């Protein structure tokens, strides 16, 4: 029975590692908060819309669904639900993930910075 528990713990750790934006890296939401400063020009950390939509509660939300915000048709029809994996991919290359979206951002290429930013976004409620 003890070995079954160890195997379960190992499997759970592997699943968690695979679900993170940068496997094997302990994400640093505080560093992500610093990375977010570049995003804050267009995005608020609550539900307030600016040039871009407010990012409060983004994790688990379907893309393009905040009432009253003027999303591109590409974003509205993307069928993306924001989670660690989809946020990581989008932050790396917004136009590749949602061709035709209107966010004028080339992407965050550093995987550690992206992982930390995704960790920070997950704290926004």
Coordinates of N, CA and C in Angstrom, one line a residue:
X1 N 0.8 -1.2 0.0 CA 0.0 0.0 0.0 C 0.8 1.3 0.0
X2 N 2.0 1.3 0.7 CA 2.8 2.5 0.8 C 3.3 2.8 -0.6
X3 N 3.7 1.8 -1.4 CA 4.3 2.1 -2.7 C 3.2 2.7 -3.6
X4 N 1.9 2.2 -3.5 CA 0.8 2.8 -4.3 C 0.7 4.3 -4.0
X5 N 0.8 4.7 -2.7 CA 0.7 6.1 -2.3 C 1.9 6.9 -2.9
X6 N 3.1 6.3 -3.0 CA 4.2 7.0 -3.5 C 4.0 7.2 -5.0
X7 N 3.5 6.1 -5.7 CA 3.3 6.2 -7.1 C 2.2 7.3 -7.4
X8 N 1.2 7.3 -6.6 CA 0.1 8.3 -6.8 C 0.7 9.7 -6.6
X9 N 1.6 9.9 -5.6 CA 2.2 11.2 -5.4 C 3.1 11.6 -6.6
X10 N 3.8 10.6 -7.1 CA 4.7 10.9 -8.3 C 3.8 11.3 -9.5
X11 N 2.7 10.5 -9.7 CA 1.9 10.8 -10.9 C 1.3 12.2 -10.7
X12 N 0.8 12.6 -9.5 CA 0.2 13.9 -9.3 C 1.3 15.0 -9.5
X13 N 2.5 14.8 -9.1 CA 3.6 15.8 -9.3 C 3.8 15.9 -10.8
X14 N 3.9 14.8 -11.6 CA 4.1 14.9 -13.0 C 2.9 15.6 -13.7
X15 N 1.7 15.4 -13.3 CA 0.6 16.0 -13.9 C 0.7 17.5 -13.6
X16 N 1.0 17.9 -12.4 CA 1.1 19.3 -12.1 C 2.2 20.0 -12.9
X17 N 3.3 19.3 -13.0 CA 4.5 19.9 -13.8 C 4.1 20.1 -15.2
X18 N 3.3 19.1 -15.8 CA 2.9 19.2 -17.2 C 1.9 20.3 -17.4
X19 N 1.2 20.7 -16.3 CA 0.1 21.7 -16.4 C 0.7 23.1 -16.3
X20 N 1.9 23.3 -15.9 CA 2.4 24.6 -15.7 C 3.0 25.1 -17.0
X21 N 3.2 26.4 -17.1 CA 3.7 27.0 -18.3 C 5.1 26.7 -18.6
X22 N 5.9 26.5 -17.5 CA 7.3 26.2 -17.7 C 7.6 25.0 -16.7
X23 N 7.4 23.8 -17.2 CA 7.6 22.6 -16.3 C 8.9 22.6 -15.6
X24 N 8.8 22.2 -14.3 CA 10.0 22.1 -13.4 C 10.4 23.4 -12.8
X25 N 9.7 24.5 -13.1 CA 10.0 25.8 -12.6 C 9.0 26.2 -11.6
X26 N 9.4 26.6 -10.4 CA 8.5 27.1 -9.3 C 8.1 28.5 -9.7
X27 N 6.9 28.7 -10.1 CA 6.5 30.0 -10.6 C 6.5 31.1 -9.5
X28 N 6.9 32.3 -9.8 CA 7.0 33.4 -8.9 C 6.0 34.5 -9.2
X29 N 4.9 34.5 -8.6 CA 3.8 35.4 -8.9 C 4.3 36.9 -8.6
X30 N 5.1 37.0 -7.6 CA 5.6 38.4 -7.2 C 6.5 38.9 -8.4
X31 N 7.3 38.1 -9.0 CA 8.1 38.5 -10.2 C 7.1 38.8 -11.3
X32 N 6.0 38.0 -11.4 CA 5.0 38.2 -12.5 C 4.3 39.5 -12.3
X33 N 4.1 39.9 -11.1 CA 3.5 41.2 -10.8 C 4.4 42.3 -11.4
X34 N 5.7 42.2 -11.3 CA 6.6 43.2 -11.9 C 6.6 43.1 -13.4
X35 N 6.5 41.9 -14.0 CA 6.4 41.8 -15.4 C 5.1 42.4 -15.9
X36 N 4.0 42.3 -15.1 CA 2.7 42.9 -15.5 C 2.7 44.4 -15.6
X37 N 3.7 45.1 -15.0 CA 3.7 46.5 -15.1 C 3.7 47.0 -16.6
X38 N 4.3 46.2 -17.5 CA 4.3 46.5 -18.9 C 2.9 46.4 -19.5
X39 N 2.1 45.5 -18.9 CA 0.7 45.3 -19.4 C -0.3 46.3 -18.8
X40 N 0.1 46.9 -17.7 CA -0.8 47.8 -17.0 C -1.2 49.0 -17.7
X41 N -0.5 49.4 -18.8 CA -0.8 50.5 -19.6 C -2.2 50.3 -20.2
X42 N -2.5 49.0 -20.6 CA -3.7 48.7 -21.3 C -4.7 47.9 -20.5
X43 N -4.2 47.1 -19.5 CA -5.0 46.2 -18.8 C -5.1 46.5 -17.3
X44 N -6.2 46.5 -16.7 CA -6.4 46.6 -15.2 C -6.3 45.3 -14.6
X45 N -6.1 45.2 -13.3 CA -6.0 44.0 -12.6 C -7.4 43.6 -12.0
X46 N -8.4 44.3 -12.3 CA -9.7 44.0 -11.8 C -10.6 43.9 -13.1
X47 N -11.9 44.1 -12.9 CA -12.8 44.0 -14.1 C -13.0 45.3 -14.9
X48 N -12.2 46.3 -14.5 CA -12.2 47.6 -15.2 C -11.6 47.5 -16.6
X49 N -12.3 47.9 -17.6 CA -11.8 47.9 -19.0 C -11.0 49.2 -19.2
X50 N -9.9 49.0 -19.9 CA -9.1 50.2 -20.4 C -9.0 50.0 -21.9
X51 N -7.9 50.2 -22.5 CA -7.7 49.9 -23.9 C -7.9 48.4 -24.1
X52 N -7.5 47.6 -23.2 CA -7.7 46.2 -23.2 C -8.7 45.8 -22.1
X53 N -9.2 44.6 -22.1 CA -10.2 44.2 -21.0 C -9.5 44.1 -19.7
X54 N -10.3 44.3 -18.6 CA -9.8 44.0 -17.3 C -9.4 42.5 -17.1
X55 N -8.4 42.2 -16.4 CA -7.9 40.9 -16.3 C -8.3 40.2 -15.0
X56 N -9.0 40.9 -14.1 CA -9.5 40.2 -12.9 C -10.3 39.0 -13.2
X57 N -10.0 37.9 -12.6 CA -10.8 36.7 -12.9 C -10.5 36.0 -14.2
X58 N -9.4 36.3 -14.9 CA -9.2 35.8 -16.2 C -9.1 34.3 -16.2
X59 N -8.5 33.7 -15.2 CA -8.3 32.2 -15.2 C -9.7 31.6 -15.1
X60 N -9.9 30.7 -16.1 CA -11.2 30.0 -16.2 C -12.3 30.7 -17.0
X61 N -12.0 31.9 -17.5 CA -12.9 32.7 -18.2 C -12.8 32.4 -19.7
X62 N -13.9 32.3 -20.4 CA -13.9 32.2 -21.9 C -13.4 33.5 -22.5
X63 N -12.5 33.4 -23.5 CA -12.0 34.6 -24.1 C -13.1 35.4 -24.8
X64 N -13.0 36.7 -24.8 CA -13.9 37.6 -25.5 C -15.3 37.6 -25.0
X65 N -15.5 37.5 -23.6 CA -16.8 37.4 -23.1 C -17.2 38.5 -22.0
X66 N -16.3 39.4 -21.8 CA -16.6 40.5 -20.8 C -17.7 41.4 -21.5
X67 N -18.9 41.5 -20.9 CA -19.9 42.3 -21.4 C -19.5 43.8 -21.6
X68 N -19.8 44.4 -22.7 CA -19.5 45.8 -22.9 C -18.1 46.1 -23.5
X69 N -17.2 45.1 -23.5 CA -15.9 45.3 -24.1 C -15.9 45.0 -25.6
X70 N -15.3 45.8 -26.4 CA -15.3 45.7 -27.8 C -14.2 44.8 -28.3
X71 N -14.4 43.5 -28.2 CA -13.4 42.5 -28.7 C -13.4 42.4 -30.2
X72 N -12.3 41.9 -30.7 CA -12.2 41.6 -32.2 C -13.1 40.4 -32.4
X73 N -13.6 40.2 -33.6 CA -14.4 39.0 -33.9 C -13.5 37.8 -33.8
X74 N -12.2 37.9 -34.0 CA -11.3 36.7 -33.9 C -11.3 36.3 -32.4
X75 N -11.2 37.2 -31.5 CA -11.2 36.8 -30.1 C -12.5 36.3 -29.6
X76 N -13.6 36.9 -30.1 CA -15.0 36.4 -29.7 C -15.2 35.0 -30.2
X77 N -14.7 34.6 -31.3 CA -15.0 33.3 -31.9 C -13.8 32.3 -31.6
X78 N -12.9 32.7 -30.7 CA -11.7 31.8 -30.5 C -12.0 30.5 -29.8
X79 N -13.0 30.5 -29.0 CA -13.3 29.3 -28.1 C -12.2 29.0 -27.1
X80 N -11.4 29.9 -26.8 CA -10.4 29.7 -25.8 C -11.0 29.9 -24.4
X81 N -10.6 29.1 -23.5 CA -10.8 29.3 -22.1 C -9.5 29.5 -21.5
X82 N -9.3 30.6 -20.8 CA -8.0 31.0 -20.3 C -7.6 30.1 -19.1
X83 N -6.4 29.4 -19.2 CA -5.8 28.6 -18.2 C -4.3 28.8 -18.4
X84 N -3.5 28.1 -17.5 CA -2.1 28.3 -17.6 C -1.5 28.0 -19.0
X85 N -2.0 27.0 -19.6 CA -1.5 26.6 -20.9 C -1.9 27.6 -22.0
X86 N -3.2 28.0 -22.0 CA -3.6 28.9 -23.1 C -3.0 30.3 -22.9
X87 N -2.9 30.8 -21.6 CA -2.3 32.1 -21.4 C -0.9 32.1 -21.8
X88 N -0.1 31.0 -21.4 CA 1.3 30.9 -21.8 C 1.4 31.0 -23.3
X89 N 0.6 30.2 -24.1 CA 0.7 30.2 -25.5 C 0.4 31.6 -26.1
X90 N -0.7 32.2 -25.6 CA -1.1 33.5 -26.1 C -0.1 34.6 -25.8
X91 N 0.4 34.6 -24.6 CA 1.4 35.6 -24.2 C 2.7 35.5 -25.0
X92 N 3.0 34.2 -25.4 CA 4.2 34.0 -26.2 C 4.0 34.6 -27.6
X93 N 2.8 34.4 -28.2 CA 2.6 34.8 -29.6 C 1.1 35.1 -29.8
X94 N 0.6 36.2 -29.4 CA -0.9 36.5 -29.5 C -1.4 36.3 -30.9
X95 N -0.7 36.7 -32.0 CA -1.2 36.6 -33.3 C -1.2 35.1 -33.8
X96 N -0.3 34.3 -33.3 CA -0.3 32.9 -33.7 C -1.5 32.2 -33.1
X97 N -1.8 32.5 -31.8 CA -2.9 31.8 -31.1 C -4.2 32.3 -31.5
X98 N -4.4 33.6 -31.7 CA -5.6 34.2 -32.2 C -5.4 35.1 -33.4
X99 N -5.2 34.5 -34.5 CA -4.9 35.3 -35.7 C -6.1 36.4 -35.9
X100 N -5.7 37.6 -36.1 CA -6.7 38.7 -36.3 C -7.1 39.4 -35.1
X101 N -6.5 39.0 -33.9 CA -6.9 39.7 -32.7 C -6.2 41.1 -32.8
X102 N -6.8 42.0 -32.0 CA -6.3 43.4 -32.2 C -5.3 43.9 -31.1
X103 N -4.9 43.0 -30.2 CA -3.9 43.4 -29.2 C -2.5 43.6 -29.9
X104 N -2.0 44.9 -29.8 CA -0.8 45.2 -30.5 C 0.4 44.8 -29.7
X105 N 0.7 43.5 -29.5 CA 1.7 43.0 -28.7 C 2.4 41.9 -29.4
X106 N 3.7 41.9 -29.5 CA 4.4 40.9 -30.3 C 4.6 39.6 -29.5
X107 N 4.6 39.7 -28.2 CA 4.7 38.5 -27.4 C 5.8 38.6 -26.4
X108 N 5.7 37.8 -25.4 CA 6.8 37.7 -24.3 C 7.5 36.4 -24.5
X109 N 8.7 36.5 -25.0 CA 9.5 35.3 -25.4 C 10.1 34.5 -24.3
X110 N 10.4 35.1 -23.2 CA 11.1 34.5 -22.1 C 10.1 33.5 -21.3
X111 N 10.4 32.2 -21.4 CA 9.4 31.3 -20.8 C 9.3 31.5 -19.2
X112 N 10.3 31.8 -18.6 CA 10.3 32.1 -17.1 C 9.4 33.3 -16.8
X113 N 9.6 34.4 -17.5 CA 8.8 35.5 -17.4 C 7.3 35.2 -17.6
X114 N 7.1 34.5 -18.7 CA 5.7 34.1 -19.0 C 5.1 33.3 -17.9
X115 N 5.8 32.3 -17.4 CA 5.3 31.4 -16.3 C 5.0 32.3 -15.0
X116 N 5.9 33.2 -14.7 CA 5.6 34.1 -13.6 C 4.4 35.0 -13.8
X117 N 4.3 35.5 -15.0 CA 3.1 36.4 -15.4 C 1.8 35.6 -15.3
X118 N 1.8 34.4 -15.8 CA 0.7 33.5 -15.7 C 0.3 33.2 -14.2
X119 N 1.3 33.0 -13.4 CA 1.1 32.8 -12.0 C 0.5 34.0 -11.3
X120 N 1.0 35.2 -11.7 CA 0.4 36.4 -11.2 C -1.1 36.6 -11.6
X121 N -1.3 36.4 -12.9 CA -2.7 36.5 -13.4 C -3.6 35.6 -12.7
X122 N -3.2 34.4 -12.3 CA -4.0 33.5 -11.5 C -4.4 34.0 -10.2
X123 N -3.7 35.0 -9.7 CA -4.0 35.6 -8.3 C -5.1 36.7 -8.5
X124 N -5.4 37.1 -9.7 CA -6.3 38.2 -9.9 C -7.7 37.6 -9.8
X125 N -8.5 38.1 -8.9 CA -9.9 37.6 -8.7 C -10.9 38.6 -9.1

